[in-house]
Tab-separated table of N, CA and C in Angstrom:
chain	number	residue	atom	x	y	z
W	1074	UNK	N	121.231	95.400	119.842
W	1074	UNK	CA	119.897	95.916	119.661
W	1074	UNK	C	119.486	95.927	118.191
W	1075	UNK	N	120.417	96.267	117.326
W	1075	UNK	CA	120.106	96.319	115.899
W	1075	UNK	C	119.687	94.924	115.432
W	1076	UNK	N	118.662	94.873	114.613
W	1076	UNK	CA	118.101	93.641	114.051
W	1076	UNK	C	117.297	92.814	115.058
W	1077	UNK	N	117.062	93.343	116.246
W	1077	UNK	CA	116.233	92.631	117.218
W	1077	UNK	C	114.771	92.786	116.830
W	1078	UNK	N	114.030	91.698	116.893
W	1078	UNK	CA	112.611	91.729	116.544
W	1078	UNK	C	111.820	92.574	117.530
W	1079	UNK	N	110.747	93.191	117.013
W	1079	UNK	CA	109.794	93.939	117.829
W	1079	UNK	C	108.449	93.270	117.615
W	1080	UNK	N	107.788	92.926	118.729
W	1080	UNK	CA	106.525	92.207	118.661
W	1080	UNK	C	105.470	92.897	119.522
W	1081	UNK	N	104.225	92.537	119.268
W	1081	UNK	CA	103.121	92.992	120.104
W	1081	UNK	C	103.107	92.132	121.373
W	1082	UNK	N	102.341	92.515	122.384
W	1082	UNK	CA	102.242	91.677	123.581
W	1082	UNK	C	101.721	90.260	123.274
W	1083	UNK	N	101.007	90.106	122.151
W	1083	UNK	CA	100.496	88.795	121.756
W	1083	UNK	C	101.529	88.005	120.956
W	1084	UNK	N	102.670	88.615	120.672
W	1084	UNK	CA	103.726	87.930	119.931
W	1084	UNK	C	103.697	88.146	118.433
W	1085	UNK	N	102.790	89.001	117.947
W	1085	UNK	CA	102.729	89.300	116.513
W	1085	UNK	C	103.895	90.206	116.125
W	1086	UNK	N	104.515	89.928	115.000
W	1086	UNK	CA	105.651	90.716	114.540
W	1086	UNK	C	105.216	92.126	114.167
W	1087	UNK	N	105.968	93.116	114.669
W	1087	UNK	CA	105.733	94.512	114.310
W	1087	UNK	C	106.903	95.085	113.528
W	1088	UNK	N	107.970	94.347	113.415
W	1088	UNK	CA	109.136	94.825	112.689
W	1088	UNK	C	110.409	94.448	113.407
W	1089	UNK	N	111.450	95.258	113.164
W	1089	UNK	CA	112.727	95.020	113.832
W	1089	UNK	C	113.442	96.345	114.043
W	1090	UNK	N	114.345	96.354	115.008
W	1090	UNK	CA	115.129	97.547	115.287
W	1090	UNK	C	116.160	97.708	114.179
W	1091	UNK	N	116.112	98.841	113.496
W	1091	UNK	CA	117.064	99.116	112.410
W	1091	UNK	C	118.191	100.021	112.863
W	1092	UNK	N	117.878	100.974	113.734
W	1092	UNK	CA	118.865	101.933	114.231
W	1092	UNK	C	118.506	102.317	115.661
W	1093	UNK	N	119.464	102.916	116.333
W	1093	UNK	CA	119.247	103.459	117.669
W	1093	UNK	C	119.688	104.913	117.627
W	1094	UNK	N	118.859	105.801	118.166
W	1094	UNK	CA	119.173	107.225	118.187
W	1094	UNK	C	119.571	107.600	119.613
W	1095	UNK	N	120.779	108.132	119.744
W	1095	UNK	CA	121.314	108.550	121.038
W	1095	UNK	C	121.180	110.062	121.173
W	1096	UNK	N	120.694	110.509	122.318
W	1096	UNK	CA	120.638	111.942	122.592
W	1096	UNK	C	122.066	112.431	122.842
W	1097	UNK	N	122.557	113.383	122.040
W	1097	UNK	CA	123.946	113.820	122.196
W	1097	UNK	C	124.200	114.579	123.497
W	1098	UNK	N	123.159	115.137	124.101
W	1098	UNK	CA	123.336	115.886	125.351
W	1098	UNK	C	123.431	114.977	126.566
W	1099	UNK	N	122.619	113.940	126.602
W	1099	UNK	CA	122.592	113.076	127.787
W	1099	UNK	C	123.320	111.755	127.582
W	1100	UNK	N	123.518	111.363	126.315
W	1100	UNK	CA	124.127	110.065	126.039
W	1100	UNK	C	123.150	108.909	126.201
W	1101	UNK	N	121.879	109.207	126.430
W	1101	UNK	CA	120.848	108.175	126.608
W	1101	UNK	C	120.251	107.765	125.271
W	1102	UNK	N	119.767	106.535	125.222
W	1102	UNK	CA	119.038	106.087	124.035
W	1102	UNK	C	117.703	106.819	124.023
W	1103	UNK	N	117.467	107.573	122.977
W	1103	UNK	CA	116.226	108.342	122.857
W	1103	UNK	C	115.159	107.546	122.113
W	1104	UNK	N	115.564	106.927	120.995
W	1104	UNK	CA	114.621	106.217	120.140
W	1104	UNK	C	115.231	104.934	119.619
W	1105	UNK	N	114.356	103.980	119.372
W	1105	UNK	CA	114.707	102.833	118.545
W	1105	UNK	C	113.990	103.074	117.226
W	1106	UNK	N	114.712	103.011	116.136
W	1106	UNK	CA	114.104	103.185	114.813
W	1106	UNK	C	113.685	101.796	114.344
W	1107	UNK	N	112.376	101.629	114.187
W	1107	UNK	CA	111.777	100.345	113.856
W	1107	UNK	C	111.373	100.333	112.388
W	1108	UNK	N	111.698	99.259	111.686
W	1108	UNK	CA	111.210	99.094	110.317
W	1108	UNK	C	109.916	98.301	110.378
W	1109	UNK	N	108.979	98.693	109.539
W	1109	UNK	CA	107.675	98.055	109.556
W	1109	UNK	C	107.076	98.119	108.167
W	1110	UNK	N	106.426	97.039	107.763
W	1110	UNK	CA	105.742	97.021	106.470
W	1110	UNK	C	106.677	96.661	105.344
W	1111	UNK	N	106.159	96.666	104.176
W	1111	UNK	CA	106.966	96.340	102.999
W	1111	UNK	C	107.216	94.841	102.888
W	1112	UNK	N	107.990	94.489	101.882
W	1112	UNK	CA	108.333	93.093	101.642
W	1112	UNK	C	109.785	93.028	101.215
W	1113	UNK	N	110.580	92.296	101.950
W	1113	UNK	CA	112.014	92.164	101.681
W	1113	UNK	C	112.700	93.524	101.571
W	1114	UNK	N	112.284	94.452	102.459
W	1114	UNK	CA	112.903	95.770	102.498
W	1114	UNK	C	112.335	96.776	101.523
W	1115	UNK	N	111.440	96.349	100.619
W	1115	UNK	CA	110.846	97.259	99.638
W	1115	UNK	C	109.516	97.769	100.192
W	1116	UNK	N	109.329	99.088	100.169
W	1116	UNK	CA	108.098	99.683	100.677
W	1116	UNK	C	108.071	99.786	102.181
W	1117	UNK	N	109.191	99.540	102.796
W	1117	UNK	CA	109.309	99.572	104.244
W	1117	UNK	C	109.300	101.017	104.746
W	1118	UNK	N	108.685	101.227	105.886
W	1118	UNK	CA	108.637	102.540	106.499
W	1118	UNK	C	109.370	102.457	107.835
W	1119	UNK	N	110.019	103.548	108.222
W	1119	UNK	CA	110.734	103.594	109.495
W	1119	UNK	C	109.972	104.457	110.484
W	1120	UNK	N	110.046	104.075	111.753
W	1120	UNK	CA	109.375	104.795	112.827
W	1120	UNK	C	110.344	104.984	113.977
W	1121	UNK	N	110.429	106.203	114.474
W	1121	UNK	CA	111.223	106.460	115.677
W	1121	UNK	C	110.297	106.242	116.865
W	1122	UNK	N	110.552	105.179	117.588
W	1122	UNK	CA	109.726	104.828	118.747
W	1122	UNK	C	110.477	105.255	120.005
W	1123	UNK	N	109.848	106.069	120.863
W	1123	UNK	CA	110.526	106.418	122.107
W	1123	UNK	C	110.968	105.135	122.833
W	1124	UNK	N	112.200	105.122	123.263
W	1124	UNK	CA	112.749	103.906	123.847
W	1124	UNK	C	111.951	103.442	125.067
W	1125	UNK	N	111.345	104.392	125.792
W	1125	UNK	CA	110.519	104.046	126.953
W	1125	UNK	C	109.308	103.193	126.574
W	1126	UNK	N	108.903	103.233	125.316
W	1126	UNK	CA	107.725	102.485	124.877
W	1126	UNK	C	108.018	100.999	124.689
W	1127	UNK	N	109.286	100.630	124.687
W	1127	UNK	CA	109.684	99.240	124.442
W	1127	UNK	C	110.058	98.535	125.737
W	1128	UNK	N	109.667	97.283	125.827
W	1128	UNK	CA	110.044	96.431	126.954
W	1128	UNK	C	110.832	95.261	126.398
W	1129	UNK	N	111.989	95.002	126.982
W	1129	UNK	CA	112.815	93.907	126.482
W	1129	UNK	C	112.391	92.591	127.107
W	1130	UNK	N	112.189	91.580	126.262
W	1130	UNK	CA	111.848	90.227	126.712
W	1130	UNK	C	113.122	89.392	126.634
W	1131	UNK	N	113.743	89.162	127.774
W	1131	UNK	CA	115.017	88.441	127.839
W	1131	UNK	C	114.882	87.010	127.336
W	1132	UNK	N	113.770	86.372	127.630
W	1132	UNK	CA	113.576	84.976	127.250
W	1132	UNK	C	113.590	84.790	125.746
W	1133	UNK	N	112.937	85.704	125.024
W	1133	UNK	CA	112.804	85.582	123.580
W	1133	UNK	C	113.776	86.470	122.795
W	1134	UNK	N	114.557	87.282	123.510
W	1134	UNK	CA	115.477	88.216	122.864
W	1134	UNK	C	114.744	89.080	121.837
W	1135	UNK	N	113.717	89.794	122.320
W	1135	UNK	CA	112.898	90.650	121.465
W	1135	UNK	C	112.372	91.814	122.286
W	1136	UNK	N	111.968	92.853	121.597
W	1136	UNK	CA	111.336	93.993	122.252
W	1136	UNK	C	109.834	93.887	122.056
W	1137	UNK	N	109.104	94.238	123.100
W	1137	UNK	CA	107.644	94.226	123.054
W	1137	UNK	C	107.172	95.674	123.017
W	1138	UNK	N	106.322	95.964	122.041
W	1138	UNK	CA	105.738	97.290	121.879
W	1138	UNK	C	104.232	97.147	122.051
W	1139	UNK	N	103.715	97.730	123.118
W	1139	UNK	CA	102.302	97.575	123.446
W	1139	UNK	C	101.473	98.691	122.804
W	1140	UNK	N	101.390	98.642	121.472
W	1140	UNK	CA	100.491	99.539	120.757
W	1140	UNK	C	99.867	98.738	119.619
W	1141	UNK	N	98.607	98.982	119.323
W	1141	UNK	CA	97.965	98.230	118.243
W	1141	UNK	C	98.689	98.443	116.910
W	1142	UNK	N	98.729	97.399	116.113
W	1142	UNK	CA	99.386	97.453	114.806
W	1142	UNK	C	98.801	98.578	113.950
W	1143	UNK	N	97.493	98.791	114.050
W	1143	UNK	CA	96.836	99.847	113.276
W	1143	UNK	C	97.373	101.222	113.672
W	1144	UNK	N	97.631	101.413	114.956
W	1144	UNK	CA	98.167	102.700	115.427
W	1144	UNK	C	99.594	102.894	114.908
W	1145	UNK	N	100.372	101.818	114.869
W	1145	UNK	CA	101.724	101.915	114.330
W	1145	UNK	C	101.678	102.264	112.845
W	1146	UNK	N	100.727	101.695	112.119
W	1146	UNK	CA	100.598	101.992	110.690
W	1146	UNK	C	100.307	103.474	110.438
W	1147	UNK	N	99.632	104.129	111.398
W	1147	UNK	CA	99.268	105.542	111.263
W	1147	UNK	C	100.284	106.472	111.913
W	1148	UNK	N	101.301	105.928	112.548
W	1148	UNK	CA	102.293	106.730	113.270
W	1148	UNK	C	103.122	107.577	112.313
W	1149	UNK	N	103.669	108.675	112.833
W	1149	UNK	CA	104.562	109.479	111.982
W	1149	UNK	C	105.817	108.677	111.658
W	1150	UNK	N	106.010	108.411	110.393
W	1150	UNK	CA	107.152	107.620	109.963
W	1150	UNK	C	107.951	108.366	108.913
W	1151	UNK	N	108.959	107.696	108.397
W	1151	UNK	CA	109.819	108.320	107.394
W	1151	UNK	C	110.492	107.242	106.566
W	1152	UNK	N	111.071	107.661	105.451
W	1152	UNK	CA	111.775	106.750	104.557
W	1152	UNK	C	113.242	106.684	104.935
W	1153	UNK	N	113.873	105.601	104.581
W	1153	UNK	CA	115.277	105.390	104.903
W	1153	UNK	C	116.172	106.508	104.374
W	1154	UNK	N	115.815	107.068	103.220
W	1154	UNK	CA	116.626	108.120	102.606
W	1154	UNK	C	116.174	109.537	102.955
W	1155	UNK	N	115.176	109.662	103.837
W	1155	UNK	CA	114.635	110.983	104.166
W	1155	UNK	C	114.266	111.043	105.651
W	1156	UNK	N	115.291	111.108	106.495
W	1156	UNK	CA	115.075	111.153	107.943
W	1156	UNK	C	114.601	112.537	108.376
W	1157	UNK	N	113.811	112.596	109.452
W	1157	UNK	CA	113.389	113.902	109.972
W	1157	UNK	C	114.575	114.616	110.632
W	1158	UNK	N	114.413	115.910	110.866
W	1158	UNK	CA	115.480	116.688	111.509
W	1158	UNK	C	115.595	116.375	112.998
W	1159	UNK	N	114.564	115.791	113.560
W	1159	UNK	CA	114.512	115.444	114.981
W	1159	UNK	C	114.695	116.685	115.858
W	1160	UNK	N	114.033	117.758	115.439
W	1160	UNK	CA	114.032	119.007	116.215
W	1160	UNK	C	113.274	118.781	117.521
W	1161	UNK	N	113.334	119.764	118.398
W	1161	UNK	CA	112.625	119.639	119.675
W	1161	UNK	C	111.128	119.461	119.448
W	1162	UNK	N	110.549	120.215	118.493
W	1162	UNK	CA	109.111	120.078	118.232
W	1162	UNK	C	108.792	118.683	117.694
W	1163	UNK	N	109.616	118.169	116.802
W	1163	UNK	CA	109.417	116.817	116.283
W	1163	UNK	C	109.456	115.814	117.425
W	1164	UNK	N	110.436	115.963	118.321
W	1164	UNK	CA	110.547	115.073	119.475
W	1164	UNK	C	109.277	115.116	120.330
W	1165	UNK	N	108.791	116.318	120.591
W	1165	UNK	CA	107.567	116.448	121.397
W	1165	UNK	C	106.369	115.804	120.691
W	1166	UNK	N	106.264	116.008	119.385
W	1166	UNK	CA	105.151	115.420	118.636
W	1166	UNK	C	105.185	113.891	118.674
W	1167	UNK	N	106.360	113.310	118.531
W	1167	UNK	CA	106.481	111.851	118.563
W	1167	UNK	C	106.098	111.316	119.941
W	1168	UNK	N	106.596	111.937	120.983
W	1168	UNK	CA	106.254	111.481	122.333
W	1168	UNK	C	104.760	111.640	122.614
W	1169	UNK	N	104.185	112.727	122.115
W	1169	UNK	CA	102.746	112.931	122.296
W	1169	UNK	C	101.953	111.836	121.581
W	1170	UNK	N	102.384	111.468	120.369
W	1170	UNK	CA	101.680	110.428	119.620
W	1170	UNK	C	101.664	109.116	120.399
W	1171	UNK	N	102.780	108.784	121.025
W	1171	UNK	CA	102.875	107.532	121.785
W	1171	UNK	C	102.435	107.694	123.240
W	1172	UNK	N	101.927	108.893	123.564
W	1172	UNK	CA	101.386	109.191	124.892
W	1172	UNK	C	102.414	108.925	125.990
W	1173	UNK	N	103.638	109.421	125.752
W	1173	UNK	CA	104.726	109.295	126.717
W	1173	UNK	C	105.321	110.677	126.980
W	1174	UNK	N	105.763	110.915	128.208
W	1174	UNK	CA	106.453	112.184	128.445
W	1174	UNK	C	107.796	112.174	127.714
W	1175	UNK	N	108.247	113.336	127.256
W	1175	UNK	CA	109.548	113.377	126.591
W	1175	UNK	C	110.636	112.807	127.503
W	1176	UNK	N	111.575	112.114	126.920
W	1176	UNK	CA	112.617	111.434	127.697
W	1176	UNK	C	113.498	112.410	128.461
W	1177	UNK	N	113.553	113.665	128.031
W	1177	UNK	CA	114.444	114.619	128.691
W	1177	UNK	C	113.784	115.300	129.879
W	1178	UNK	N	112.516	115.020	130.120
W	1178	UNK	CA	111.834	115.638	131.277
W	1178	UNK	C	111.836	114.690	132.455
């Protein structure tokens, strides 16, 4: 999963999977951390995308994220050296932003 491209439904690049966040209680993949923006890793921002928001395209070996690029640019993100605490409230806020029910419900 790491380094797999993430694209829009039209095939436009949205970034790549940098990390995977596993829920320690259920053992399920909670988020794919996507890198987006910047140039050659400089100025890049990370986004925790609920794993339910991604669809795997077996033919192209890529994940498809059906959200407009502009919405991703405005999404709650973080820097590589300053990750969020991923508290329950943070989790709820992220799922609300992507209009998905929390993965634990």
